[in-house]
Amino acid sequence: MKKITVLILLFTAFSILAQDKFKTSTAIVNFEASVPFFEEVKAVNKLGTIVLDPLTSTIICTVFIKDFHFKMDLMETHFNENYLESNRYPKSVFKGKIEKFDLKNVDGAEKEYDVNGKLYLHGKSKMIGFKALIKRVPQGIQIICNYPISVSDFNIAIPGTVANKISTTANTSLVGIVRSEEIMYLTLK
């Protein structure tokens, strides 16, 4: 009888801790810092992670800097070693809230939401806000957003020799389809 009671209590505890969240680890993050008449400065990262908690309207996006890929290997090397210092600062994280978000209102029609939160990049953080387009698709919930990143906000130094060839603002976009999955949280202290 004691074993059955313990099993029921454990099952109940795990059920309480389990929350239905939406997640993907294949979000696409693009950024472009090109200026006219010079070499295109553009990269893509196809391994972005998005976690959406519909109960709290919280969204977390994480990308590993080394997963950005350029057309030219030398650009990728400079990006990782000189500009974003990916060995020292391996990832960028955004954590924020989707304003007035309610999962039951998400359908096949694209709706625009305000998103506000903190972006951590290159060892610095800054509050940012942007618009996100969200809709339900057969694979889950699609999230699309665009936001500019000013290199000066994150102490990203651009050498004077190439300063006129690289924009001081990187136009960044995120596209991801998050899917529902049970994520178990158990904190042991």
Coordinates of N, CA, C and O in Angstrom, one line a residue:
M1 N 0.8 -1.2 0.0 CA 0.0 0.0 0.0 C 0.9 1.3 0.0 O 0.6 2.2 -0.7
K2 N 2.0 1.2 0.8 CA 2.9 2.4 0.8 C 3.5 2.7 -0.5 O 3.7 3.8 -0.9
K3 N 3.9 1.6 -1.2 CA 4.5 1.7 -2.6 C 3.5 2.4 -3.5 O 3.9 3.3 -4.3
I4 N 2.2 2.0 -3.5 CA 1.2 2.6 -4.4 C 1.1 4.1 -4.1 O 1.0 4.9 -4.9
T5 N 1.0 4.4 -2.8 CA 0.9 5.8 -2.4 C 2.0 6.6 -2.8 O 1.9 7.7 -3.3
V6 N 3.2 6.1 -2.7 CA 4.4 6.8 -3.1 C 4.4 7.0 -4.6 O 4.7 8.1 -5.1
L7 N 4.0 6.0 -5.4 CA 4.0 6.1 -6.8 C 2.9 7.1 -7.3 O 3.2 7.9 -8.2
I8 N 1.8 7.2 -6.6 CA 0.8 8.1 -6.9 C 1.3 9.6 -6.6 O 1.1 10.5 -7.4
L9 N 1.9 9.7 -5.5 CA 2.5 11.0 -5.1 C 3.5 11.5 -6.1 O 3.6 12.7 -6.5
L10 N 4.4 10.6 -6.6 CA 5.4 10.9 -7.5 C 4.8 11.3 -8.9 O 5.2 12.3 -9.5
F11 N 3.8 10.5 -9.3 CA 3.1 10.8 -10.6 C 2.5 12.2 -10.5 O 2.5 12.9 -11.4
T12 N 1.8 12.5 -9.4 CA 1.2 13.7 -9.2 C 2.2 14.9 -9.2 O 1.9 15.9 -9.9
A13 N 3.3 14.7 -8.6 CA 4.3 15.7 -8.5 C 4.9 16.0 -9.9 O 5.0 17.2 -10.3
F14 N 5.1 15.0 -10.7 CA 5.6 15.1 -12.1 C 4.6 15.8 -13.0 O 4.9 16.6 -13.8
S15 N 3.3 15.4 -12.8 CA 2.2 16.0 -13.6 C 2.1 17.5 -13.3 O 1.9 18.3 -14.2
I16 N 2.3 17.9 -12.1 CA 2.3 19.3 -11.7 C 3.5 20.1 -12.3 O 3.3 21.2 -12.8
L17 N 4.6 19.4 -12.3 CA 5.8 20.1 -12.8 C 5.9 20.1 -14.4 O 6.5 21.0 -14.9
A18 N 5.1 19.3 -15.0 CA 5.1 19.2 -16.5 C 4.3 20.4 -17.0 O 3.2 20.6 -16.5
Q19 N 4.8 21.1 -17.9 CA 4.1 22.2 -18.5 C 4.2 22.1 -20.1 O 5.2 21.7 -20.6
D20 N 3.1 22.4 -20.7 CA 3.0 22.3 -22.1 C 3.7 23.5 -22.7 O 3.2 24.6 -22.6
K21 N 4.8 23.4 -23.3 CA 5.6 24.5 -24.0 C 5.7 24.2 -25.4 O 5.5 23.0 -25.9
F22 N 6.1 25.2 -26.2 CA 6.4 25.0 -27.6 C 7.8 25.3 -27.8 O 8.4 26.2 -27.2
K23 N 8.5 24.4 -28.7 CA 9.9 24.5 -28.8 C 10.3 24.1 -30.2 O 9.7 23.3 -30.9
T24 N 11.4 24.7 -30.7 CA 12.1 24.3 -31.9 C 13.6 24.5 -31.7 O 14.0 25.4 -30.9
S25 N 14.4 23.7 -32.4 CA 15.9 23.9 -32.4 C 16.3 24.1 -33.8 O 17.5 23.9 -34.1
T26 N 15.4 24.5 -34.7 CA 15.7 24.7 -36.1 C 15.2 26.0 -36.6 O 14.9 26.2 -37.8
A27 N 15.2 27.0 -35.7 CA 14.8 28.3 -36.1 C 15.9 28.9 -37.0 O 17.0 28.6 -36.8
I28 N 15.5 29.7 -38.0 CA 16.4 30.4 -38.9 C 16.6 31.8 -38.5 O 15.6 32.6 -38.4
V29 N 17.9 32.2 -38.2 CA 18.2 33.6 -37.9 C 19.1 34.1 -39.0 O 20.2 33.5 -39.2
N30 N 18.7 35.2 -39.6 CA 19.5 35.8 -40.6 C 20.0 37.2 -40.1 O 19.2 37.8 -39.4
F31 N 21.1 37.6 -40.5 CA 21.5 39.0 -40.3 C 22.3 39.5 -41.4 O 22.9 38.8 -42.2
E32 N 22.1 40.8 -41.6 CA 22.8 41.5 -42.8 C 23.3 42.8 -42.3 O 22.5 43.6 -41.7
A33 N 24.5 43.1 -42.5 CA 25.2 44.4 -42.2 C 25.9 44.9 -43.4 O 27.0 45.5 -43.3
S34 N 25.3 44.7 -44.6 CA 25.9 45.2 -45.8 C 25.7 46.7 -46.0 O 24.7 47.3 -45.5
V35 N 26.6 47.3 -46.8 CA 26.4 48.6 -47.3 C 26.5 48.6 -48.8 O 27.2 47.8 -49.3
P36 N 25.9 49.6 -49.5 CA 25.9 49.6 -50.9 C 27.4 49.7 -51.5 O 28.2 50.3 -50.9
F37 N 27.6 49.0 -52.6 CA 28.8 49.1 -53.3 C 30.0 48.3 -52.7 O 31.1 48.3 -53.2
F38 N 29.7 47.5 -51.7 CA 30.7 46.7 -51.0 C 30.3 45.3 -50.9 O 29.1 45.0 -51.2
E39 N 31.2 44.4 -50.5 CA 30.9 43.0 -50.4 C 29.7 42.8 -49.4 O 29.6 43.4 -48.4
E40 N 28.8 41.9 -49.8 CA 27.7 41.5 -49.0 C 28.1 40.9 -47.6 O 28.9 40.0 -47.6
V41 N 27.6 41.5 -46.6 CA 27.9 41.0 -45.2 C 26.6 40.4 -44.7 O 25.7 41.1 -44.2
K42 N 26.5 39.1 -44.9 CA 25.2 38.4 -44.6 C 25.5 37.0 -44.1 O 26.4 36.3 -44.6
A43 N 24.8 36.6 -43.1 CA 25.0 35.2 -42.5 C 23.6 34.6 -42.2 O 22.7 35.3 -41.9
V44 N 23.6 33.3 -42.0 CA 22.4 32.6 -41.6 C 22.8 31.5 -40.6 O 23.9 30.9 -40.7
N45 N 21.9 31.4 -39.6 CA 22.1 30.3 -38.6 C 20.8 29.5 -38.6 O 19.7 30.1 -38.4
K46 N 20.9 28.2 -38.9 CA 19.7 27.4 -39.0 C 19.4 26.5 -37.8 O 18.6 25.6 -37.9
L47 N 20.2 26.9 -36.7 CA 20.1 26.0 -35.5 C 19.6 26.8 -34.3 O 20.0 26.5 -33.2
G48 N 18.8 27.9 -34.5 CA 18.3 28.7 -33.4 C 17.3 27.9 -32.6 O 16.5 27.1 -33.1
T49 N 17.3 28.2 -31.3 CA 16.3 27.5 -30.4 C 15.3 28.6 -30.0 O 15.7 29.7 -29.6
I50 N 14.1 28.2 -30.0 CA 13.0 29.1 -29.5 C 12.2 28.2 -28.5 O 11.8 27.1 -28.8
V51 N 11.9 28.8 -27.4 CA 11.0 28.2 -26.4 C 9.9 29.2 -26.1 O 10.2 30.3 -25.7
L52 N 8.7 28.8 -26.3 CA 7.5 29.6 -26.0 C 6.7 29.0 -24.9 O 6.3 27.9 -25.1
D53 N 6.5 29.8 -23.9 CA 5.6 29.3 -22.8 C 4.3 30.1 -22.9 O 4.2 31.3 -22.5
P54 N 3.2 29.5 -23.4 CA 2.0 30.2 -23.6 C 1.3 30.6 -22.3 O 0.5 31.6 -22.3
L55 N 1.6 29.9 -21.2 CA 1.0 30.3 -19.9 C 1.5 31.7 -19.4 O 0.7 32.4 -18.8
T56 N 2.7 32.0 -19.7 CA 3.3 33.2 -19.2 C 3.6 34.2 -20.3 O 4.1 35.3 -20.0
S57 N 3.4 33.8 -21.5 CA 3.7 34.6 -22.7 C 5.2 34.9 -22.9 O 5.6 35.8 -23.5
T58 N 6.0 34.0 -22.3 CA 7.5 34.2 -22.3 C 8.0 33.5 -23.6 O 7.6 32.4 -23.9
I59 N 9.0 34.2 -24.2 CA 9.7 33.6 -25.3 C 11.2 33.7 -25.1 O 11.6 34.8 -24.6
I60 N 11.9 32.7 -25.3 CA 13.3 32.7 -25.2 C 13.9 32.2 -26.5 O 13.5 31.1 -27.0
C61 N 14.8 32.9 -27.0 CA 15.5 32.5 -28.3 C 17.0 32.5 -28.0 O 17.6 33.4 -27.4
T62 N 17.6 31.4 -28.4 CA 19.1 31.2 -28.2 C 19.7 30.8 -29.5 O 19.2 30.0 -30.2
V63 N 20.9 31.5 -29.8 CA 21.7 31.1 -31.0 C 23.1 31.0 -30.6 O 23.6 31.8 -29.8
F64 N 23.8 30.0 -31.1 CA 25.2 29.9 -30.9 C 25.9 30.6 -32.0 O 25.6 30.4 -33.2
I65 N 26.8 31.5 -31.7 CA 27.4 32.4 -32.7 C 28.2 31.6 -33.7 O 28.1 32.0 -34.9
K66 N 28.8 30.6 -33.4 CA 29.6 29.8 -34.4 C 28.7 29.1 -35.4 O 29.2 28.6 -36.4
D67 N 27.4 29.1 -35.2 CA 26.5 28.4 -36.1 C 26.0 29.4 -37.2 O 25.3 29.0 -38.1
F68 N 26.5 30.7 -37.2 CA 26.3 31.6 -38.3 C 27.2 31.3 -39.4 O 28.4 31.1 -39.2
H69 N 26.7 31.1 -40.6 CA 27.6 30.8 -41.8 C 27.4 31.9 -42.9 O 26.3 32.3 -43.2
F70 N 28.6 32.2 -43.4 CA 28.7 33.2 -44.5 C 29.1 32.5 -45.8 O 29.5 31.4 -45.8
K71 N 28.9 33.3 -46.9 CA 29.3 32.8 -48.2 C 30.9 32.6 -48.3 O 31.4 31.7 -48.9
M72 N 31.6 33.5 -47.6 CA 33.0 33.5 -47.6 C 33.6 33.1 -46.3 O 33.2 33.6 -45.2
D73 N 34.5 32.1 -46.3 CA 35.0 31.6 -45.1 C 35.8 32.6 -44.3 O 35.8 32.6 -43.0
L74 N 36.5 33.5 -45.0 CA 37.3 34.6 -44.3 C 36.3 35.5 -43.5 O 36.7 35.9 -42.4
M75 N 35.2 35.8 -44.0 CA 34.2 36.6 -43.3 C 33.8 35.9 -42.0 O 33.7 36.6 -40.9
E76 N 33.5 34.6 -42.1 CA 33.1 33.9 -41.0 C 34.2 33.8 -39.9 O 33.9 34.0 -38.7
T77 N 35.4 33.7 -40.3 CA 36.5 33.7 -39.4 C 36.6 35.1 -38.7 O 36.8 35.1 -37.4
H78 N 36.6 36.2 -39.4 CA 36.7 37.5 -38.8 C 35.5 37.7 -37.9 O 35.6 38.3 -36.8
F79 N 34.3 37.3 -38.3 CA 33.1 37.4 -37.5 C 33.3 36.7 -36.1 O 33.0 37.3 -35.1
N80 N 33.7 35.5 -36.2 CA 33.9 34.7 -34.9 C 35.1 35.2 -34.1 O 35.0 35.3 -32.9
E81 N 36.2 35.5 -34.7 CA 37.4 35.8 -33.9 C 37.5 37.3 -33.6 O 37.9 37.6 -32.4
N82 N 37.2 38.2 -34.5 CA 37.4 39.6 -34.2 C 36.2 40.4 -33.8 O 36.3 41.3 -33.0
Y83 N 35.1 40.1 -34.3 CA 33.9 40.9 -34.0 C 33.1 40.4 -32.8 O 32.9 41.1 -31.8
L84 N 32.6 39.2 -33.0 CA 31.7 38.7 -31.9 C 32.5 37.8 -30.9 O 31.9 37.4 -29.9
E85 N 33.7 37.5 -31.2 CA 34.5 36.8 -30.2 C 33.8 35.5 -29.7 O 33.6 35.4 -28.5
S86 N 33.4 34.7 -30.6 CA 32.6 33.5 -30.2 C 33.2 32.5 -29.2 O 32.5 31.8 -28.5
N87 N 34.5 32.5 -29.1 CA 35.1 31.7 -28.1 C 34.9 32.2 -26.7 O 34.7 31.5 -25.8
R88 N 34.8 33.5 -26.6 CA 34.6 34.2 -25.3 C 33.1 34.4 -25.0 O 32.7 34.2 -23.9
Y89 N 32.3 34.7 -26.0 CA 30.9 34.9 -25.9 C 30.2 33.9 -26.9 O 29.8 34.3 -28.0
P90 N 30.0 32.7 -26.5 CA 29.6 31.6 -27.5 C 28.1 31.7 -28.0 O 27.8 31.2 -29.0
K91 N 27.3 32.4 -27.2 CA 25.9 32.5 -27.6 C 25.2 33.8 -27.4 O 25.7 34.6 -26.6
S92 N 24.1 34.0 -28.0 CA 23.3 35.2 -27.9 C 21.9 34.7 -27.4 O 21.4 33.6 -27.9
V93 N 21.3 35.4 -26.4 CA 20.0 34.9 -25.9 C 19.1 36.1 -25.8 O 19.5 37.2 -25.4
F94 N 17.9 35.9 -26.2 CA 16.8 36.9 -26.0 C 15.8 36.3 -25.1 O 15.3 35.1 -25.4
K95 N 15.4 37.0 -24.1 CA 14.3 36.5 -23.2 C 13.3 37.7 -23.0 O 13.7 38.8 -22.6
G96 N 12.1 37.4 -23.4 CA 11.1 38.5 -23.3 C 9.7 38.0 -23.2 O 9.4 36.8 -23.0
K97 N 8.7 38.9 -23.3 CA 7.3 38.6 -23.2 C 6.6 39.1 -24.5 O 6.9 40.1 -25.1
I98 N 5.6 38.3 -24.9 CA 4.8 38.6 -26.0 C 3.6 39.3 -25.4 O 2.8 38.7 -24.7
E99 N 3.4 40.6 -25.7 CA 2.3 41.3 -25.1 C 0.9 40.9 -25.6 O 0.8 40.6 -26.8
K100 N 0.0 40.7 -24.7 CA -1.4 40.4 -25.1 C -1.5 39.1 -25.8 O -2.4 38.9 -26.7
F101 N -0.6 38.1 -25.5 CA -0.6 36.8 -26.2 C -1.5 35.9 -25.5 O -1.5 35.7 -24.3
D102 N -2.4 35.2 -26.3 CA -3.3 34.2 -25.7 C -3.3 33.1 -26.8 O -3.8 33.3 -27.9
L103 N -2.9 31.9 -26.4 CA -2.7 30.8 -27.4 C -4.1 30.4 -28.0 O -4.1 30.1 -29.2
K104 N -5.2 30.6 -27.3 CA -6.5 30.2 -27.9 C -6.9 31.2 -29.0 O -7.7 30.9 -29.8
N105 N -6.2 32.4 -29.1 CA -6.5 33.3 -30.2 C -5.6 33.1 -31.4 O -5.7 33.9 -32.4
V106 N -4.6 32.2 -31.3 CA -3.7 32.0 -32.4 C -4.4 31.0 -33.4 O -4.7 29.8 -33.0
D107 N -4.6 31.4 -34.6 CA -5.2 30.6 -35.7 C -4.4 30.7 -37.0 O -3.3 31.2 -36.9
G108 N -5.0 30.4 -38.1 CA -4.3 30.5 -39.3 C -4.0 31.9 -39.9 O -3.3 32.0 -40.8
A109 N -4.7 32.8 -39.3 CA -4.5 34.2 -39.7 C -3.3 34.8 -38.9 O -3.3 34.8 -37.7
E110 N -2.4 35.4 -39.7 CA -1.2 36.0 -39.1 C -1.7 37.3 -38.3 O -2.4 38.1 -38.7
K111 N -1.2 37.3 -37.0 CA -1.5 38.4 -36.1 C -0.2 39.0 -35.6 O 0.8 38.3 -35.4
E112 N -0.2 40.4 -35.5 CA 1.0 41.1 -35.1 C 1.0 41.3 -33.5 O 0.0 41.7 -33.0
Y113 N 2.1 41.0 -32.9 CA 2.2 41.2 -31.5 C 3.5 42.0 -31.1 O 4.5 41.9 -31.9
D114 N 3.4 42.8 -30.1 CA 4.6 43.5 -29.6 C 5.3 42.5 -28.7 O 4.8 41.8 -27.8
V115 N 6.7 42.5 -28.8 CA 7.5 41.7 -28.0 C 8.6 42.6 -27.4 O 9.2 43.4 -28.0
N116 N 8.7 42.5 -26.1 CA 9.7 43.3 -25.3 C 10.5 42.4 -24.4 O 10.0 41.4 -23.8
G117 N 11.8 42.6 -24.4 CA 12.7 41.8 -23.5 C 14.1 42.2 -23.6 O 14.5 43.3 -24.1
K118 N 15.0 41.4 -23.1 CA 16.4 41.7 -23.0 C 17.2 40.8 -23.9 O 17.0 39.5 -23.9
L119 N 18.0 41.4 -24.7 CA 18.9 40.7 -25.6 C 20.3 40.7 -25.0 O 20.9 41.7 -24.7
Y120 N 20.9 39.5 -24.9 CA 22.3 39.3 -24.4 C 23.1 38.9 -25.6 O 22.9 38.0 -26.3
L121 N 24.2 39.7 -25.8 CA 25.0 39.5 -27.0 C 26.4 40.1 -26.7 O 26.5 41.2 -26.2
H122 N 27.4 39.4 -27.0 CA 28.8 39.9 -26.8 C 29.1 40.4 -25.4 O 29.8 41.4 -25.2
G123 N 28.6 39.7 -24.4 CA 28.8 40.0 -23.0 C 28.0 41.2 -22.5 O 28.2 41.7 -21.4
K124 N 27.1 41.8 -23.3 CA 26.3 42.9 -22.9 C 24.9 42.6 -23.0 O 24.5 41.6 -23.7
S125 N 24.0 43.4 -22.4 CA 22.6 43.2 -22.5 C 21.9 44.5 -22.7 O 22.4 45.5 -22.3
K126 N 20.8 44.4 -23.4 CA 20.0 45.6 -23.7 C 18.5 45.3 -23.9 O 18.2 44.2 -24.5
M127 N 17.7 46.1 -23.3 CA 16.2 45.9 -23.5 C 15.9 46.3 -25.0 O 16.3 47.4 -25.5
I128 N 15.2 45.5 -25.7 CA 14.7 45.8 -27.0 C 13.3 45.4 -27.2 O 12.7 44.7 -26.4
G129 N 12.7 46.0 -28.2 CA 11.3 45.7 -28.5 C 11.1 45.6 -30.0 O 11.9 46.2 -30.8
F130 N 10.2 44.7 -30.5 CA 10.0 44.5 -31.9 C 8.6 43.9 -32.1 O 8.0 43.5 -31.1
K131 N 8.2 43.8 -33.3 CA 6.9 43.2 -33.7 C 7.2 41.8 -34.1 O 8.2 41.5 -34.7
A132 N 6.3 40.9 -33.8 CA 6.3 39.5 -34.2 C 5.0 39.1 -34.9 O 4.0 39.6 -34.4
L133 N 5.1 38.4 -36.0 CA 4.0 37.9 -36.7 C 3.8 36.4 -36.3 O 4.7 35.6 -36.5
I134 N 2.7 36.1 -35.8 CA 2.4 34.7 -35.2 C 1.1 34.2 -35.8 O 0.1 34.9 -35.9
K135 N 1.2 32.9 -36.2 CA 0.0 32.2 -36.7 C 0.2 30.7 -36.5 O 1.3 30.2 -36.4
R136 N -0.9 30.0 -36.6 CA -0.9 28.6 -36.5 C -0.7 28.0 -37.9 O -1.4 28.5 -38.8
V137 N 0.2 27.0 -38.0 CA 0.4 26.3 -39.2 C 0.3 24.8 -38.9 O 0.3 24.4 -37.7
P138 N 0.2 24.0 -39.9 CA 0.0 22.5 -39.7 C 1.1 21.9 -38.8 O 0.8 21.0 -38.0
Q139 N 2.3 22.5 -38.8 CA 3.4 21.9 -38.1 C 3.5 22.5 -36.6 O 4.2 22.0 -35.8
G140 N 2.8 23.5 -36.3 CA 2.8 24.1 -35.0 C 2.4 25.6 -35.1 O 1.5 26.0 -35.7
I141 N 3.3 26.4 -34.4 CA 3.0 27.9 -34.4 C 4.2 28.6 -35.0 O 5.4 28.4 -34.6
Q142 N 4.0 29.3 -36.1 CA 5.0 30.0 -36.8 C 5.2 31.4 -36.2 O 4.3 32.1 -35.9
I143 N 6.5 31.8 -35.9 CA 6.9 33.1 -35.4 C 7.9 33.7 -36.4 O 8.9 33.1 -36.7
I144 N 7.6 34.9 -36.8 CA 8.5 35.7 -37.7 C 8.7 37.1 -37.1 O 7.7 37.7 -36.7
C145 N 9.9 37.5 -37.0 CA 10.2 38.8 -36.5 C 11.5 39.4 -37.1 O 12.3 38.6 -37.6
N146 N 11.5 40.7 -37.1 CA 12.7 41.4 -37.6 C 13.1 42.5 -36.5 O 12.2 43.1 -36.0
Y147 N 14.4 42.6 -36.3 CA 14.8 43.6 -35.4 C 16.2 44.1 -35.7 O 17.1 43.2 -36.1
P148 N 16.5 45.4 -35.6 CA 17.9 45.8 -35.8 C 18.7 45.7 -34.6 O 18.2 45.8 -33.5
I149 N 20.0 45.4 -34.8 CA 21.0 45.4 -33.7 C 22.1 46.4 -34.0 O 22.7 46.3 -35.0
S150 N 22.2 47.3 -33.1 CA 23.3 48.3 -33.3 C 24.6 47.8 -32.7 O 24.6 47.4 -31.5
V151 N 25.6 47.7 -33.4 CA 26.9 47.1 -32.9 C 27.4 47.9 -31.7 O 28.0 47.3 -30.8
S152 N 27.2 49.2 -31.7 CA 27.7 50.0 -30.6 C 27.0 49.7 -29.2 O 27.6 49.8 -28.2
D153 N 25.7 49.2 -29.3 CA 25.0 48.8 -28.1 C 25.6 47.6 -27.4 O 25.4 47.3 -26.2
F154 N 26.4 46.8 -28.2 CA 27.0 45.6 -27.6 C 28.5 45.6 -27.7 O 29.1 44.5 -27.6
N155 N 29.1 46.8 -27.8 CA 30.5 47.0 -27.8 C 31.2 46.1 -28.8 O 32.3 45.5 -28.5
I156 N 30.7 46.0 -30.0 CA 31.3 45.2 -31.1 C 32.1 46.2 -31.9 O 31.6 47.1 -32.5
A157 N 33.4 46.0 -31.8 CA 34.3 46.9 -32.5 C 34.5 46.6 -34.0 O 34.8 45.4 -34.3
I158 N 34.4 47.6 -34.8 CA 34.7 47.4 -36.3 C 35.9 48.2 -36.6 O 35.9 49.4 -36.4
P159 N 37.0 47.5 -37.0 CA 38.2 48.2 -37.3 C 38.0 49.3 -38.4 O 37.2 49.2 -39.3
G160 N 38.8 50.4 -38.2 CA 38.7 51.5 -39.1 C 38.9 51.2 -40.6 O 38.3 51.8 -41.5
T161 N 39.7 50.2 -40.8 CA 40.0 49.8 -42.2 C 38.8 49.3 -43.0 O 38.8 49.3 -44.2
V162 N 37.8 48.7 -42.3 CA 36.6 48.2 -42.9 C 35.3 48.9 -42.4 O 34.3 48.5 -42.8
A163 N 35.5 49.9 -41.6 CA 34.3 50.6 -41.0 C 33.3 51.1 -42.1 O 32.1 51.0 -41.9
N164 N 33.8 51.5 -43.2 CA 32.9 52.0 -44.3 C 32.3 50.9 -45.1 O 31.4 51.1 -45.9
K165 N 32.7 49.7 -44.9 CA 32.3 48.5 -45.7 C 31.2 47.6 -44.9 O 30.7 46.7 -45.4
I166 N 31.0 48.0 -43.6 CA 30.1 47.2 -42.8 C 29.2 48.2 -42.1 O 29.6 49.2 -41.5
S167 N 27.9 47.9 -42.1 CA 26.9 48.7 -41.5 C 27.0 48.6 -40.0 O 27.4 47.6 -39.4
T168 N 26.7 49.7 -39.3 CA 26.8 49.8 -37.9 C 25.5 49.2 -37.2 O 25.4 49.0 -36.0
T169 N 24.5 48.9 -38.1 CA 23.3 48.2 -37.7 C 23.1 46.9 -38.5 O 23.1 47.0 -39.7
A170 N 23.0 45.9 -37.8 CA 22.7 44.6 -38.4 C 21.2 44.3 -38.4 O 20.6 44.3 -37.3
N171 N 20.6 44.2 -39.6 CA 19.2 43.9 -39.7 C 19.1 42.4 -39.5 O 19.6 41.6 -40.2
T172 N 18.3 42.0 -38.5 CA 18.2 40.6 -38.0 C 16.8 40.1 -38.2 O 15.9 40.8 -37.9
S173 N 16.7 38.9 -38.6 CA 15.3 38.3 -38.7 C 15.3 36.9 -38.2 O 16.4 36.2 -38.2
L174 N 14.2 36.5 -37.7 CA 14.0 35.2 -37.1 C 12.8 34.6 -37.6 O 11.7 35.2 -37.7
V175 N 12.9 33.3 -38.0 CA 11.7 32.5 -38.5 C 11.8 31.2 -37.9 O 12.8 30.5 -38.0
G176 N 10.7 30.8 -37.2 CA 10.7 29.5 -36.5 C 9.3 28.9 -36.4 O 8.3 29.7 -36.3
I177 N 9.2 27.6 -36.4 CA 7.9 27.0 -36.1 C 8.1 26.1 -34.9 O 8.9 25.2 -34.9
V178 N 7.4 26.6 -33.8 CA 7.5 25.9 -32.6 C 6.4 24.8 -32.5 O 5.3 25.0 -33.0
R179 N 6.8 23.7 -31.8 CA 5.8 22.6 -31.7 C 5.6 22.3 -30.2 O 6.5 22.5 -29.4
S180 N 4.5 21.8 -29.9 CA 4.1 21.5 -28.5 C 4.9 20.2 -28.1 O 5.0 19.3 -28.8
E181 N 5.4 20.3 -26.9 CA 6.0 19.1 -26.3 C 6.0 19.2 -24.8 O 6.0 20.3 -24.2
E182 N 5.9 18.1 -24.1 CA 5.9 18.1 -22.7 C 7.4 18.2 -22.2 O 8.2 17.5 -22.7
I183 N 7.6 19.2 -21.4 CA 9.0 19.4 -20.9 C 8.9 19.3 -19.4 O 8.1 20.0 -18.8
M184 N 9.6 18.4 -18.9 CA 9.6 18.1 -17.4 C 10.7 18.9 -16.8 O 11.8 19.0 -17.2
Y185 N 10.3 19.6 -15.7 CA 11.3 20.3 -14.9 C 11.4 19.7 -13.5 O 10.4 19.6 -12.9
L186 N 12.5 19.4 -13.1 CA 12.7 18.9 -11.8 C 14.0 19.5 -11.2 O 15.1 19.3 -11.8
T187 N 13.9 20.3 -10.2 CA 15.0 21.0 -9.7 C 15.4 20.3 -8.4 O 14.6 20.2 -7.5
L188 N 16.6 19.8 -8.4 CA 17.2 19.1 -7.3 C 18.2 20.1 -6.6 O 19.1 20.6 -7.2
K189 N 18.0 20.3 -5.3 CA 18.9 21.2 -4.6 C 19.5 20.4 -3.4 O 19.0 19.5 -2.9

